[in-house]
mmCIF file of C-alpha atoms in Angstrom:
data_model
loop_
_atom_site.group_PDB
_atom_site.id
_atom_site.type_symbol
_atom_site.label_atom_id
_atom_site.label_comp_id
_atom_site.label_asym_id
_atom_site.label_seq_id
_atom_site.Cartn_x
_atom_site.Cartn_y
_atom_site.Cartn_z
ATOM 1 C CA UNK J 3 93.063 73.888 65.294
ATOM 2 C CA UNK J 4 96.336 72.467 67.269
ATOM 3 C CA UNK J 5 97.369 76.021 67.409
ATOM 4 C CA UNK J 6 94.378 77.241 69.121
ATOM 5 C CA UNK J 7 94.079 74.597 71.621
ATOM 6 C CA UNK J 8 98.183 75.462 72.521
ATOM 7 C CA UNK J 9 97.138 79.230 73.061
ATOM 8 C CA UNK J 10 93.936 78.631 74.770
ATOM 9 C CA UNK J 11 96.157 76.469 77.537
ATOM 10 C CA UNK J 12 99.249 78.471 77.960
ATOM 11 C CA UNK J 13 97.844 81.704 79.529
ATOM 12 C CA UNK J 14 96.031 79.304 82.295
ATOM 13 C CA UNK J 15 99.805 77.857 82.831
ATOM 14 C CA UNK J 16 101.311 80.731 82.782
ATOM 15 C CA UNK J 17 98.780 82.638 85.277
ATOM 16 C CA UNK J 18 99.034 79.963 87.574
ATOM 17 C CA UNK J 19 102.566 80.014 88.068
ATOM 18 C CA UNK J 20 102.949 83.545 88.352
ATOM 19 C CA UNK J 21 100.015 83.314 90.857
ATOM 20 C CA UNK J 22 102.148 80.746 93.138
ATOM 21 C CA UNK J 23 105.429 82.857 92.675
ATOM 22 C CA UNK J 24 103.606 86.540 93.892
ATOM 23 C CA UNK J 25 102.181 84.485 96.473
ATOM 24 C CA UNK J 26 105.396 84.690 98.128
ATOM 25 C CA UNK J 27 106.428 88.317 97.023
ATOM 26 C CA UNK J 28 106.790 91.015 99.512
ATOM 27 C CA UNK J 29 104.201 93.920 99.164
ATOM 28 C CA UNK J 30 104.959 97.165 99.653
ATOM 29 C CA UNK J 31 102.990 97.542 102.718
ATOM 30 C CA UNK J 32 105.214 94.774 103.670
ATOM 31 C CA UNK J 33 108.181 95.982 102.685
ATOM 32 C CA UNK J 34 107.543 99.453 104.437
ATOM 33 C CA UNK J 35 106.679 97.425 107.998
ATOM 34 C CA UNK J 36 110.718 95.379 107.748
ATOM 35 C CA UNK J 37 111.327 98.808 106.851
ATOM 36 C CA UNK J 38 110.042 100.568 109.782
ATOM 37 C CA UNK J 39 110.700 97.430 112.452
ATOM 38 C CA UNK J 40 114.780 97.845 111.215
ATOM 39 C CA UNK J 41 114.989 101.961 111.384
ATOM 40 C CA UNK J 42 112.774 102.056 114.981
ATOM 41 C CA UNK J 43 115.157 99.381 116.631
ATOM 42 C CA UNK J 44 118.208 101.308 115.393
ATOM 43 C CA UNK J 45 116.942 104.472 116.140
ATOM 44 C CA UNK J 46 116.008 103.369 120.036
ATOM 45 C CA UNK J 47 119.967 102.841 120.415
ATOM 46 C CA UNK J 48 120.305 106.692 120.187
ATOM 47 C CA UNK J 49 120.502 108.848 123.177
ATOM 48 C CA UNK J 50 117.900 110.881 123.586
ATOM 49 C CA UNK J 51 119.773 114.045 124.305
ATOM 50 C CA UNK J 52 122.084 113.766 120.912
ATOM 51 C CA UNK J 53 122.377 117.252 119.527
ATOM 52 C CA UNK J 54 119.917 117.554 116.201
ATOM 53 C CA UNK J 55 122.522 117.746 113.388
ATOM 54 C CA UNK J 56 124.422 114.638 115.022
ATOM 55 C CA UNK J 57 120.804 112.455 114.699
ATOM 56 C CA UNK J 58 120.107 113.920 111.358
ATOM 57 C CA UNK J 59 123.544 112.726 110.142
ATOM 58 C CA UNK J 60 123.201 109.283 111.541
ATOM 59 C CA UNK J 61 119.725 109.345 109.877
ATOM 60 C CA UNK J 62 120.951 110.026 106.490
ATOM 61 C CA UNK J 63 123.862 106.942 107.037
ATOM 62 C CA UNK J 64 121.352 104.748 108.246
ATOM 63 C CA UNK J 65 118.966 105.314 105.660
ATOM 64 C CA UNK J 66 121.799 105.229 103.026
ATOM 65 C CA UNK J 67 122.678 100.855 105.106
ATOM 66 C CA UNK J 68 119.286 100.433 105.922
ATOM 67 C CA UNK J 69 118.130 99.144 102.271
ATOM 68 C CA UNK J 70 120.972 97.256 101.263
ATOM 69 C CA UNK J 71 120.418 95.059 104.780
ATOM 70 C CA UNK J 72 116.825 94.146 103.653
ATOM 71 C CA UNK J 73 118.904 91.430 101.400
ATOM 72 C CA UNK J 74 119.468 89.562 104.462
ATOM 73 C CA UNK J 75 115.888 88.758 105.046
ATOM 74 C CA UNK J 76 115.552 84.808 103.641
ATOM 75 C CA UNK J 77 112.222 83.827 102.693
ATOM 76 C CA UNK J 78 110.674 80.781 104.937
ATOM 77 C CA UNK J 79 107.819 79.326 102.783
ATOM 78 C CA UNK J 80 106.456 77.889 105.439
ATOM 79 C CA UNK J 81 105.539 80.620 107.594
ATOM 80 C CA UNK J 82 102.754 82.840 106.694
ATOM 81 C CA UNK J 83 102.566 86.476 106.561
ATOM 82 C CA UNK J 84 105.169 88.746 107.403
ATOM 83 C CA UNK J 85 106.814 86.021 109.575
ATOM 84 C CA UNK J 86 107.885 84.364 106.220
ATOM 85 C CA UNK J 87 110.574 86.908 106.006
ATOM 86 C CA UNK J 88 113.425 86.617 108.615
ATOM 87 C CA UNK J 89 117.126 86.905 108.810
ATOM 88 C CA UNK J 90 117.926 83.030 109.837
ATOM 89 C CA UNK J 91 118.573 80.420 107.348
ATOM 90 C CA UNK J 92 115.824 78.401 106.237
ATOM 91 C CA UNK J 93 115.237 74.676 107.688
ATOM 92 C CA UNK J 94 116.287 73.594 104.269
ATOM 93 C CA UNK J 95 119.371 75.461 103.962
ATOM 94 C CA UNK J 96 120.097 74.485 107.888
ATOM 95 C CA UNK J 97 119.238 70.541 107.264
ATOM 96 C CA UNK J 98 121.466 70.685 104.317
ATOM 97 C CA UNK J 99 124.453 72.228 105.974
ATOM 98 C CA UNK J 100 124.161 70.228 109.018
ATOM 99 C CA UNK J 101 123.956 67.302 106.787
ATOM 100 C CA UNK J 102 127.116 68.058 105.471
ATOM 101 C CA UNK J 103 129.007 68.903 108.750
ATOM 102 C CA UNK J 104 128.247 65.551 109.280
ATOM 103 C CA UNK J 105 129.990 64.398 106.640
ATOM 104 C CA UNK J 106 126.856 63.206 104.393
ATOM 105 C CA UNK J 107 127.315 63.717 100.606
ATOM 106 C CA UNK J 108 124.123 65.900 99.403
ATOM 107 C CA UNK J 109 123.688 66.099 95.758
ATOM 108 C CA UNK J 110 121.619 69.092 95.052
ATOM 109 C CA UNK J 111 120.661 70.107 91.787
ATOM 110 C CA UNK J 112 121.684 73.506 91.890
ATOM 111 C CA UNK J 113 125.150 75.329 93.578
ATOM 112 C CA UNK J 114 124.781 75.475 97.202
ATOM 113 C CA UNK J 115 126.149 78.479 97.477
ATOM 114 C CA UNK J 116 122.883 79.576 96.246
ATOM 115 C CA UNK J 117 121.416 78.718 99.631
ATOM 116 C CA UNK J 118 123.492 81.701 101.191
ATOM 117 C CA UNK J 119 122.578 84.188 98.173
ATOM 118 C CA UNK J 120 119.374 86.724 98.603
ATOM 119 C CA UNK J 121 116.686 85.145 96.773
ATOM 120 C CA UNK J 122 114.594 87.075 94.657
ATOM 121 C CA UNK J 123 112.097 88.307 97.481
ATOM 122 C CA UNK J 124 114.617 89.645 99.035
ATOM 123 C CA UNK J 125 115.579 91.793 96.159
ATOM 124 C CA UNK J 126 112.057 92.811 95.905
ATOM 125 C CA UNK J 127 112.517 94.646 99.611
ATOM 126 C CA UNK J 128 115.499 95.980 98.569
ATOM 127 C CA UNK J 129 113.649 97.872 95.798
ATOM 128 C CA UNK J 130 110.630 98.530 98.060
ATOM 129 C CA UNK J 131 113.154 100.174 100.518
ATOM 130 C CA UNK J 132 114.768 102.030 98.021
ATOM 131 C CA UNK J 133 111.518 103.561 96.554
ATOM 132 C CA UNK J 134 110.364 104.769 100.259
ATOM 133 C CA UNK J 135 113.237 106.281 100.875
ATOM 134 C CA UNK J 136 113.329 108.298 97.466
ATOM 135 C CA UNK J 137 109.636 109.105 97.511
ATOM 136 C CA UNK J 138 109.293 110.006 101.679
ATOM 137 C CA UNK J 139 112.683 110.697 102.888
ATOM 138 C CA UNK J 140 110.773 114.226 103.768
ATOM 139 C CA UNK J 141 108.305 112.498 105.379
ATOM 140 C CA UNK J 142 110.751 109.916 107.037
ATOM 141 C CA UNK J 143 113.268 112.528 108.123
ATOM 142 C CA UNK J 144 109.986 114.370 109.880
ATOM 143 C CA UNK J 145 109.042 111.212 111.907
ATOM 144 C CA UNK J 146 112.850 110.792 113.133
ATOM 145 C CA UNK J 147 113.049 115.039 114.049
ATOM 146 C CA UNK J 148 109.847 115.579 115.826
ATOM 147 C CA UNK J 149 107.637 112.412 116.242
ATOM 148 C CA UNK J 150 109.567 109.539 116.853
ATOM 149 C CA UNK J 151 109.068 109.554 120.809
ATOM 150 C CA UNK J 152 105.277 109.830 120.193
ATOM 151 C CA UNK J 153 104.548 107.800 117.102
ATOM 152 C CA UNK J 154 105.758 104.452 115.598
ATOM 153 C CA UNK J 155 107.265 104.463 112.108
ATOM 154 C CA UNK J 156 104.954 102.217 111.412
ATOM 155 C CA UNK J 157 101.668 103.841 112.558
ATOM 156 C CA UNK J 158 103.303 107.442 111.124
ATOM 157 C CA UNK J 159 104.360 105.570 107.399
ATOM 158 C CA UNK J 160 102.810 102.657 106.670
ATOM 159 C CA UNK J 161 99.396 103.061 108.218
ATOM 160 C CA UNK J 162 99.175 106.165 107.901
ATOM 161 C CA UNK J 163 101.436 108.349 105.102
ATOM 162 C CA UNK J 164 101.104 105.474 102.887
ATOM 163 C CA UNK J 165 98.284 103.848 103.273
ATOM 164 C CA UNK J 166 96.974 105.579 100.085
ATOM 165 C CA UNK J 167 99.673 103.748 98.435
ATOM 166 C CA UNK J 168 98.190 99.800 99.487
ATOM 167 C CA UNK J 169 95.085 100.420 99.273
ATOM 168 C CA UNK J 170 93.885 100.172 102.704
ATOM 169 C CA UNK J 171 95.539 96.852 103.319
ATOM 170 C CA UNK J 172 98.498 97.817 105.322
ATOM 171 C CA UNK J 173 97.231 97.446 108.591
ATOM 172 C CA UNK J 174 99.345 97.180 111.526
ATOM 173 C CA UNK J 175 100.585 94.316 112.587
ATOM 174 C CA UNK J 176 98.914 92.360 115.418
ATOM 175 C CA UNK J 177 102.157 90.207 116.243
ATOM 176 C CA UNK J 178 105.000 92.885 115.852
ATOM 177 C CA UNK J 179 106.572 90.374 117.810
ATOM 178 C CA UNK J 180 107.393 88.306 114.752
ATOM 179 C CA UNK J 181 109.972 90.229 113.391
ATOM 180 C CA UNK J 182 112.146 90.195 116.204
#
């Protein structure tokens, strides 16, 4: 009867706390928006007028960089929506280091040189990355050749290519604004 009781409660427990974790997990829609913000930005820096297999070559390098960059995205639990994810610090990790350039003792209960490391979401973008870029580096290479002066990444990928993929819920951001 004990045993019964024990089983009946530990899926609810367990549920819930996997529910709070993915609540801060990067979705793939997500993922593909950092994605397309970070390769649009770099790509602007190009001139316009650089001879095809010189932009196809810096496509393929930054394609090869781009993924390994989405580690530096920290999570900010107290943002919502894509926001959450940005490259500063978080308050936390800012109070705490402050707090120490001060000269105040802070006892944590884990090693603070986890507050520098890539949390776990962060590693989730990474893998998000990596997937587009296997599954649509056709597709990807096509926006960068012939549509990238016409079309966002963005609109061309993730709203449109992929949207298959979420489901319909990877629509375009209203405040693109936030990732800057």
């Amino acid at each position: 009867m004990f045993l019964v009781a024990l089983f009946q409660l530990l899926p609810q427990h367990s549920s819930a706390s996997v529910d709070h974790f993915e609540q801060y997990m990067p979705s793939k829609c997500e993922a593909c928006r950092l994605f397309a913000w970070e390769l649009e930005s770099n790509a602007r820096r190009l001139s316009s007028k650089m001879p095809r297999d010189e932009a196809e070559a810096w496509l393929v390098e930054e394609l090869e960089q781009l993924c390994p960059r989405m580690l530096d995205y920290r999570l900010h639990k107290d943002r919502q929506g894509l926001a959450r994810f940005a490259k500063e610090r978080t308050g936390t990790a800012n109070a705490i280091k402050r707090l120490k350039e001060r000269g105040v003792q802070v006892k944590l209960d884990v090693d603070d040189t986890l507050l520098d490391r890539p949390s776990v979401e962060s590693a989730k973008l990474k893998e998000h990355c990596e997937w587009m870029v296997e599954e649509f580096e056709q597709d990807i290479d096509r926006w960068f050749i012939n549509l990238r002066h016409r079309k966002t990444l963005e609109e061309f990928l993730c709203s449109g290519r992929l949207a298959d993929e979420f489901d319909g819920t990877c629509a375009k951001s209203d405040r693109r604004e936030e990732l800057k």
